[in-house]
Structures are given as structure tokens and as C-alpha cells.
Short mmCIF file of N, CA, C and O in Angstrom, two decimals:
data_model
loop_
_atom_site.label_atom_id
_atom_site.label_comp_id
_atom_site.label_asym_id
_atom_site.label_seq_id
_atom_site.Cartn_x
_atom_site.Cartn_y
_atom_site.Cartn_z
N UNK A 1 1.32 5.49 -15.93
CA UNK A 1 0.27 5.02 -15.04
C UNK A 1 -0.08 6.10 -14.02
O UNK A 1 -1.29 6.15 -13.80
N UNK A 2 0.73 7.08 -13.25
CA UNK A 2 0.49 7.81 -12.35
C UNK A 2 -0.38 8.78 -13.08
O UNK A 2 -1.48 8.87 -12.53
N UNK A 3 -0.25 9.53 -14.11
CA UNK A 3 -1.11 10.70 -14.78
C UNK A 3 -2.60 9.97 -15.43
O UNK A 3 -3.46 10.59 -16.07
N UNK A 4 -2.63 8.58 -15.10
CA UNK A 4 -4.02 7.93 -15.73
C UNK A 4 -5.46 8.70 -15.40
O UNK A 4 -5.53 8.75 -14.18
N UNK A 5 -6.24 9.12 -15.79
CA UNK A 5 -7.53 9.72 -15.13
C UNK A 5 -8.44 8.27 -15.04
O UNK A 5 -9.01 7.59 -15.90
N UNK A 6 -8.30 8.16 -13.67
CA UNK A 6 -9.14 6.44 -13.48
C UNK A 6 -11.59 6.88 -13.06
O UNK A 6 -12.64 6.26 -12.91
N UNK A 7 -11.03 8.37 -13.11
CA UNK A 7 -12.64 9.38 -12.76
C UNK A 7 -12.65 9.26 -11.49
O UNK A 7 -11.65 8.84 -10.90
N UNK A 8 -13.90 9.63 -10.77
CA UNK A 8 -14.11 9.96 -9.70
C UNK A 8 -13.96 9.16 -8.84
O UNK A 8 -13.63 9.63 -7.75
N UNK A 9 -14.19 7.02 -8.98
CA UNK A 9 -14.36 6.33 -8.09
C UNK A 9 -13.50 5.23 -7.99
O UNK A 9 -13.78 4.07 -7.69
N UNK A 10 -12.11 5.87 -8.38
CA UNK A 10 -11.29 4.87 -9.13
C UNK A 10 -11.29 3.54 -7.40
O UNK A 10 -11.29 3.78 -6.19
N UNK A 11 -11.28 2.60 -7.98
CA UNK A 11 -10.62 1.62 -7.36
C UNK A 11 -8.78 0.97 -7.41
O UNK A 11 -7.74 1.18 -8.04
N UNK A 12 -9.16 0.31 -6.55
CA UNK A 12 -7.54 -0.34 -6.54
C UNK A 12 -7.14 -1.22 -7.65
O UNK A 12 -6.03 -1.16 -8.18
N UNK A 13 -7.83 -1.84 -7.91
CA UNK A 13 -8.01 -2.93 -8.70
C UNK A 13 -7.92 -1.86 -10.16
O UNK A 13 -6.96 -2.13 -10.89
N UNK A 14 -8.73 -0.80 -10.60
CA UNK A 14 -8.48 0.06 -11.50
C UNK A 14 -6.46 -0.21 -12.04
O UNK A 14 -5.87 -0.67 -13.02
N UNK A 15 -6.01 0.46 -10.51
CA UNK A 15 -4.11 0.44 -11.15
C UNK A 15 -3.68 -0.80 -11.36
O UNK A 15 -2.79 -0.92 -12.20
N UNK A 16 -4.11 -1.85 -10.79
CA UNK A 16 -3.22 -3.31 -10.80
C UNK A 16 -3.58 -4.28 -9.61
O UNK A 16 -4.36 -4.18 -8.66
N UNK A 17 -2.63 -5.33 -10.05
CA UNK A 17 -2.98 -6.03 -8.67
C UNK A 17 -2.15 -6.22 -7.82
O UNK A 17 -1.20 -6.05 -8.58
N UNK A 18 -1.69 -6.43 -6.87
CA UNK A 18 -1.04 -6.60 -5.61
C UNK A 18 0.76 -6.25 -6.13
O UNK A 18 1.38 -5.26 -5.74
N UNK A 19 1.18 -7.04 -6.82
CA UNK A 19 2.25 -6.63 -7.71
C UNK A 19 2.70 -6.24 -8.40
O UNK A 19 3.91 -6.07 -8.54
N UNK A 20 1.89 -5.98 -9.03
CA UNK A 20 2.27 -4.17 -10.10
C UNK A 20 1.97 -3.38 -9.38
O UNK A 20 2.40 -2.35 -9.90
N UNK A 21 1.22 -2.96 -7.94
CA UNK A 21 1.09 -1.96 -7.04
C UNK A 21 2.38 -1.94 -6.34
O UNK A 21 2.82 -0.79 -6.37
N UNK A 22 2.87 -2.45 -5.95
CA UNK A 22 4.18 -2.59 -5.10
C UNK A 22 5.45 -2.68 -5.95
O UNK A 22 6.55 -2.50 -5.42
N UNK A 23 5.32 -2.97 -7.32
CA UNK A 23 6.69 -2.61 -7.60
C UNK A 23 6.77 -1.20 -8.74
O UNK A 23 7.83 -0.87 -9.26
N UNK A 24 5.81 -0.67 -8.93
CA UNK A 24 5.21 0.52 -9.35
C UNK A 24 5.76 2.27 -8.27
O UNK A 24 6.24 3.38 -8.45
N UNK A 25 5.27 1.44 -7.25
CA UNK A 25 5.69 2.64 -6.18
C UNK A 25 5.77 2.11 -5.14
O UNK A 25 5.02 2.63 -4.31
N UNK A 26 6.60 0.93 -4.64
CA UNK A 26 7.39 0.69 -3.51
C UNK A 26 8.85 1.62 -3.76
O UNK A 26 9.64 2.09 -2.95
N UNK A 27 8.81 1.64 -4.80
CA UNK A 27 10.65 1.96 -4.68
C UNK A 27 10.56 3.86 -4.33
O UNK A 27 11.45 4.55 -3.83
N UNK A 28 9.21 4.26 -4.77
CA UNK A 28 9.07 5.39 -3.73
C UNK A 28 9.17 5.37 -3.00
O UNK A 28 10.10 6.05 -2.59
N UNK A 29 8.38 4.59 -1.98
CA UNK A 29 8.57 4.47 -0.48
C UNK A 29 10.00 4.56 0.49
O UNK A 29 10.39 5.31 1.39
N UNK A 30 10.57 3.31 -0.24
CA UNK A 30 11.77 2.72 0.51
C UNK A 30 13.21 3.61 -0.15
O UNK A 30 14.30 3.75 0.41
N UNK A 31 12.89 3.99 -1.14
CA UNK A 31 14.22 4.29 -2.49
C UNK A 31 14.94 3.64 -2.46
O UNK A 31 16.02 3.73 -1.88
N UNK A 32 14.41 2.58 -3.25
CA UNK A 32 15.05 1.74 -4.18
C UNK A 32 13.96 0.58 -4.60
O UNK A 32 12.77 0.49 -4.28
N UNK A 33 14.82 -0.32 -5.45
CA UNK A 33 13.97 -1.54 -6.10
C UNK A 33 13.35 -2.31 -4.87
O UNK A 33 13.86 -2.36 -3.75
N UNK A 34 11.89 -3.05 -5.37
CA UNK A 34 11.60 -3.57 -3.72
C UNK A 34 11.38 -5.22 -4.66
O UNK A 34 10.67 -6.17 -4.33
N UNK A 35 12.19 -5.09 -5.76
CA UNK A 35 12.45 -7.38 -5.88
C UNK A 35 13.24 -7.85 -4.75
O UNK A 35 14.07 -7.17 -4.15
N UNK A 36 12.86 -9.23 -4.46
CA UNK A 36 13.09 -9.63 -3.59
C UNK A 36 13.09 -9.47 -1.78
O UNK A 36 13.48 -10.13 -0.82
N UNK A 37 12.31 -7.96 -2.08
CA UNK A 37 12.17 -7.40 -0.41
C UNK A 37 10.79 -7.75 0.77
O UNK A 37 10.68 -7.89 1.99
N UNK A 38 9.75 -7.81 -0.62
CA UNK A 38 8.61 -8.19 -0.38
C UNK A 38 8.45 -9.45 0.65
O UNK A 38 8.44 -10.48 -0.03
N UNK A 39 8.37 -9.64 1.55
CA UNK A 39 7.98 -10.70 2.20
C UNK A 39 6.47 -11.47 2.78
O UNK A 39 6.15 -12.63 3.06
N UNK A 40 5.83 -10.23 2.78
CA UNK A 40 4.20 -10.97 2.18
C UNK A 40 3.33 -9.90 1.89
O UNK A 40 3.45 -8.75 2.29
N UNK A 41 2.29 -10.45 1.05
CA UNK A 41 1.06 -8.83 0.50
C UNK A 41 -0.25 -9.67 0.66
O UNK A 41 -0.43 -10.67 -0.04
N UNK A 42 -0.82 -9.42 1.23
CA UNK A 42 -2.00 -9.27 1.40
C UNK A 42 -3.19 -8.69 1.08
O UNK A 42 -3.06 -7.49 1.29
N UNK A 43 -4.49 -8.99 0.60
CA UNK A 43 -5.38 -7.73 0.41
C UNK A 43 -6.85 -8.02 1.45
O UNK A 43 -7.33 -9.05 1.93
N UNK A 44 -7.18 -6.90 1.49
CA UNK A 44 -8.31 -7.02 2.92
C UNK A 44 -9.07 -5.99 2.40
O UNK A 44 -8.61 -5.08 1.71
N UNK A 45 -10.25 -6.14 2.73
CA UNK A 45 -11.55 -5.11 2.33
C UNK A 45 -12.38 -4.53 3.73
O UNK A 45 -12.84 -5.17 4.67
N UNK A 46 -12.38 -3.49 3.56
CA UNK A 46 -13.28 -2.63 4.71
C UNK A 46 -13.99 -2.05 4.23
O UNK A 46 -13.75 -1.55 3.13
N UNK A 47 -15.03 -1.91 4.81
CA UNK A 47 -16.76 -0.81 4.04
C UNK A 47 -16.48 -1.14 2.74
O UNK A 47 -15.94 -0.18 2.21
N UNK A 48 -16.62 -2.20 1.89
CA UNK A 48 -16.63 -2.06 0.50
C UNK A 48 -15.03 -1.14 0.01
O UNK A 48 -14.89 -1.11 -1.21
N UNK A 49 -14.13 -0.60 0.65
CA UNK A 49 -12.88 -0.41 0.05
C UNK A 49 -11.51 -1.63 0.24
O UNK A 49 -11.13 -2.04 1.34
N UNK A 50 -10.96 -2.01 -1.02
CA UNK A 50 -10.02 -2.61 -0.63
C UNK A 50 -8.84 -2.38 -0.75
O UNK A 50 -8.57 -1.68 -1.73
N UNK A 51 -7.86 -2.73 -0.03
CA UNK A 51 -6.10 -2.38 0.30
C UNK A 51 -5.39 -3.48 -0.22
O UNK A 51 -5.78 -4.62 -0.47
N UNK A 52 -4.69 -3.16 -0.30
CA UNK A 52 -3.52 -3.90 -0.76
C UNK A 52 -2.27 -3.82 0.62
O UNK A 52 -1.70 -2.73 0.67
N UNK A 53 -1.94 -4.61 1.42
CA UNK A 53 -0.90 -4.58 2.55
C UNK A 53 0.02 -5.66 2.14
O UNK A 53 -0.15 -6.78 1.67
N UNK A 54 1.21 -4.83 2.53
CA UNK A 54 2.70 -5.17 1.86
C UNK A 54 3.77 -5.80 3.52
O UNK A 54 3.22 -5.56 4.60
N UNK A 55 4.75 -6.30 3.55
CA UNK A 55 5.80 -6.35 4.02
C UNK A 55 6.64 -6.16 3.62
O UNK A 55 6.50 -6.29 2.40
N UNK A 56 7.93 -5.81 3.94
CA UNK A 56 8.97 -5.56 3.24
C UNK A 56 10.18 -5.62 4.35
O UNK A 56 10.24 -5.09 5.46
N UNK A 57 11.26 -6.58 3.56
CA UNK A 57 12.78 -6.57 4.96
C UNK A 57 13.06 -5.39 5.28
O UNK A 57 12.72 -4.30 4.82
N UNK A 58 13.88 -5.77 6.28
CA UNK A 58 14.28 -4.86 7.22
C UNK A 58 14.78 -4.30 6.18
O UNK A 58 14.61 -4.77 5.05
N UNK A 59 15.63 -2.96 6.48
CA UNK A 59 14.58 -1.91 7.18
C UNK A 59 12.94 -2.38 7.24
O UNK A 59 12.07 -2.23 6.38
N UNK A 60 12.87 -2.83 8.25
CA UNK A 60 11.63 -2.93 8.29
C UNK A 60 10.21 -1.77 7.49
O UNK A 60 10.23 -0.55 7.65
N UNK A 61 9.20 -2.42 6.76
CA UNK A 61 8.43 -1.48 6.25
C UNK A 61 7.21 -1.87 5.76
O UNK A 61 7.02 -2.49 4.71
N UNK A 62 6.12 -1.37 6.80
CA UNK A 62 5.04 -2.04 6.43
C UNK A 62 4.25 -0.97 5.20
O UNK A 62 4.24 0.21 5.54
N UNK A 63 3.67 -1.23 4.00
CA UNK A 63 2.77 -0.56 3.07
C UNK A 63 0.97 -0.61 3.42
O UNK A 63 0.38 -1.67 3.64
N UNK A 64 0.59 0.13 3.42
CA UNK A 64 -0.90 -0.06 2.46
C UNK A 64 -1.10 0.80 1.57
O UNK A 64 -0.69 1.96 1.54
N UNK A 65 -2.04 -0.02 0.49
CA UNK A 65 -2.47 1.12 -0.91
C UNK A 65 -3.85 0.68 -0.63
O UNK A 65 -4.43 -0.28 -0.10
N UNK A 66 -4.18 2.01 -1.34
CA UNK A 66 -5.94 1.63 -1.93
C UNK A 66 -5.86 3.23 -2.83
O UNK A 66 -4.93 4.00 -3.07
N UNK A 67 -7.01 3.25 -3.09
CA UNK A 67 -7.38 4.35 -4.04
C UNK A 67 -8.61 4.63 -3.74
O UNK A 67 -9.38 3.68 -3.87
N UNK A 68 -9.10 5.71 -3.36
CA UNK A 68 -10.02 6.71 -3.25
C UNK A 68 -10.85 7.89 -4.08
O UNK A 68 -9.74 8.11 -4.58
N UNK A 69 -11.53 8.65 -4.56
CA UNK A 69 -11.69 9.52 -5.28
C UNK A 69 -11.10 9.56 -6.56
O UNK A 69 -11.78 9.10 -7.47
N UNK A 70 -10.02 10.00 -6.83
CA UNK A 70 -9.21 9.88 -8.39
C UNK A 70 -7.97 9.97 -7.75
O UNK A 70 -7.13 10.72 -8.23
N UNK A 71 -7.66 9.20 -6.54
CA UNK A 71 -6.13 9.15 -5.99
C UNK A 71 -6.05 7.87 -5.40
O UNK A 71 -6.76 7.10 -4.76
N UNK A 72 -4.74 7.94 -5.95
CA UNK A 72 -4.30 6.59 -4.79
C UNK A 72 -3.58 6.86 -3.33
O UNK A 72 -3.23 7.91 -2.78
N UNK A 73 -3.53 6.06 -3.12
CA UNK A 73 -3.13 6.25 -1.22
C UNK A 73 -2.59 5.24 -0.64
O UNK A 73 -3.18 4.24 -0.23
N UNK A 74 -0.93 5.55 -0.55
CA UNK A 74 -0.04 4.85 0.25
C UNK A 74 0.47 5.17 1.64
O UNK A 74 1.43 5.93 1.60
N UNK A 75 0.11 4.83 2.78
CA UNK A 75 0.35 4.57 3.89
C UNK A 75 1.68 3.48 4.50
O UNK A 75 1.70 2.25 4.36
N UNK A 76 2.61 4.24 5.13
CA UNK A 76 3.97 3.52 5.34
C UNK A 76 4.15 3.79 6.81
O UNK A 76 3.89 4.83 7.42
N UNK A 77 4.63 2.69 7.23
CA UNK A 77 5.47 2.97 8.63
C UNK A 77 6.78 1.72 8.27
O UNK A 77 6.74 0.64 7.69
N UNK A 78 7.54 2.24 8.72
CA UNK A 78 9.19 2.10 8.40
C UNK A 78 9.44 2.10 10.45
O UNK A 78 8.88 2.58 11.43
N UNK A 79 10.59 1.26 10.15
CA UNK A 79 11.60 0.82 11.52
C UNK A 79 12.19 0.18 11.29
O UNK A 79 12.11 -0.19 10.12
N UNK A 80 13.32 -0.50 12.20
CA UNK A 80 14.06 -1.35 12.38
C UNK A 80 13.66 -2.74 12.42
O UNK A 80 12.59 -2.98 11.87
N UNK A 81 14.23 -3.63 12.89
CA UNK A 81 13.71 -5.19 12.56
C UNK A 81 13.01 -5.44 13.65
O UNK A 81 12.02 -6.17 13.72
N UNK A 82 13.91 -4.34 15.21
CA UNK A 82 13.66 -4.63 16.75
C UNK A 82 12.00 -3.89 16.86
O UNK A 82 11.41 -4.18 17.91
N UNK A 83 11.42 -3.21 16.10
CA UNK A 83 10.01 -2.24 16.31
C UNK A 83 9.04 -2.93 15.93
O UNK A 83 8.32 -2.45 15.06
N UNK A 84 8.72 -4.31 16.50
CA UNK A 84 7.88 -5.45 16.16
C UNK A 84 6.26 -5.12 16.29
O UNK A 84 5.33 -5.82 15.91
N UNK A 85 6.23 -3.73 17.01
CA UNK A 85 4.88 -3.37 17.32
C UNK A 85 4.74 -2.47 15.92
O UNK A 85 5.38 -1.53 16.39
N UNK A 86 4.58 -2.23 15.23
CA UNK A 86 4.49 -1.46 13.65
C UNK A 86 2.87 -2.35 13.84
O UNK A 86 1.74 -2.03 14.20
N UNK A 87 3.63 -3.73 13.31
CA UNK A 87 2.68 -4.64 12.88
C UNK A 87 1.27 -4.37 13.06
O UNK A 87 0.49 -4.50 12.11
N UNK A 88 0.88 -4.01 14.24
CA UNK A 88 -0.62 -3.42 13.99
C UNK A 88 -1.29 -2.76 13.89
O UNK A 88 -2.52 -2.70 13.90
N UNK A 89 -0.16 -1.91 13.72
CA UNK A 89 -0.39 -0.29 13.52
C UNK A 89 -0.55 -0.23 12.19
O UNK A 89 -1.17 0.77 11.86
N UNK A 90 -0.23 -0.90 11.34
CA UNK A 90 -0.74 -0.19 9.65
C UNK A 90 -2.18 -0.84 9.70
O UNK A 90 -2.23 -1.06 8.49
N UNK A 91 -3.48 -1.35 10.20
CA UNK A 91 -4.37 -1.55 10.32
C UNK A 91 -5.01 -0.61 10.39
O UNK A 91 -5.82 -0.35 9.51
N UNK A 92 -4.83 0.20 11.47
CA UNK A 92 -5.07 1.50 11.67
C UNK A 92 -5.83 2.40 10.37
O UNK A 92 -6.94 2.88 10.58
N UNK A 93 -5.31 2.56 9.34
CA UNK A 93 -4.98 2.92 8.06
C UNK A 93 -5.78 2.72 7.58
O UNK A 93 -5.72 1.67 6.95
N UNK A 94 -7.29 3.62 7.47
CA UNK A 94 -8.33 3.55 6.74
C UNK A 94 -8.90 4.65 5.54
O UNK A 94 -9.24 5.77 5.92
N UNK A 95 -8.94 4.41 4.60
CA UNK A 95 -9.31 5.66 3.86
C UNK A 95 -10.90 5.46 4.17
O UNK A 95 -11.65 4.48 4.10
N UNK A 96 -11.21 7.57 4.76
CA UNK A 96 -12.64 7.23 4.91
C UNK A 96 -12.93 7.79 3.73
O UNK A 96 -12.12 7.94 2.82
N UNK A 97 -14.10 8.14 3.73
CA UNK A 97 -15.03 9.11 2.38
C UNK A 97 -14.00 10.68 2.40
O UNK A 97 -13.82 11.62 3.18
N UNK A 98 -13.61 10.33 1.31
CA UNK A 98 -12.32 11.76 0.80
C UNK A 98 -13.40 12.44 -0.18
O UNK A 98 -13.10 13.46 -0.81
#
């Protein structure tokens, strides 16, 4: 799946959906398996692009994916359980025109 040529405008939806995105390459993120870590995923759309946003137990670890151009794009912030302000910080996290 990573060497796929999805062309120039690949979407998210192109790799999978919410859960084959996260257990595909969460265990990049975190290293290791992310069954059972997941605690909620979400998907949200901005300007016509949409994300995929993850939770994950402590170690705390918030995800977003989306895909852009002929790449995908994962965005992580990682902390402790006590770093409750993360939370709105992966919002932040916009892919503009790449």
C-alpha cells in the first residue's frame, strides 16, 4: 500500500477508511501495534480536504492523516496522560495546497 501511485490528487479515502488508516501506520507512529489503543477516530473536512483524527492511550497520542498531492500526511503530538492541552492542538494541523 505505501509504494501505491494513487496520481496527483490522491485523497484519503483513495488508502482506506478510518481503520485501515490507523492500523496501517499507527504502529509507525507509536512503535508498536495500536489494537485496542485507539480510543476514538474521527473524520472532519476542511476546504474540501478530509482527515482522519485518531486518539490513542496513554502514552497519550493524538494522530491526523489526510493525503495531499501523491502523499499522505500524518501529523502526531504524543505526551503523557497529565498534557491535557494536546487536545487542541492537533486541530491546528492543516494540509494547505502542497
Amino acid at each position: 500500500m505505501i509504494y501505491t501511485d494513487l496520481g496527483e490528487n490522491a485523497t484519503i479515502e483513495q488508502i482506506g477508511p478510518p481503520e485501515k488508516v490507523i492500523n496501517a501506520f499507527g504502529p509507525e507512529v507509536i512503535g508498536e501495534n495500536v489494537e485496542g489503543k485507539v480510543l476514538s477516530m474521527n473524520v472532519e473536512e476542511h476546504s474540501g480536504r478530509r482527515y482522519y483524527q485518531y486518539e490513542l492511550e496513554p502514552p497519550h497520542a493524538l494522530i491526523t492523516a489526510t493525503a495531499a498531492g501523491n502523499r499522505l500526511y500524518l501529523f502526531n503530538v504524543t505526551g503523557n496522560g497529565e498534557e491535557i492541552i494536546l487536545h487542541p492542538c492537533i486541530s491546528c494541523y492543516k494540509a494547505k495546497k502542497l
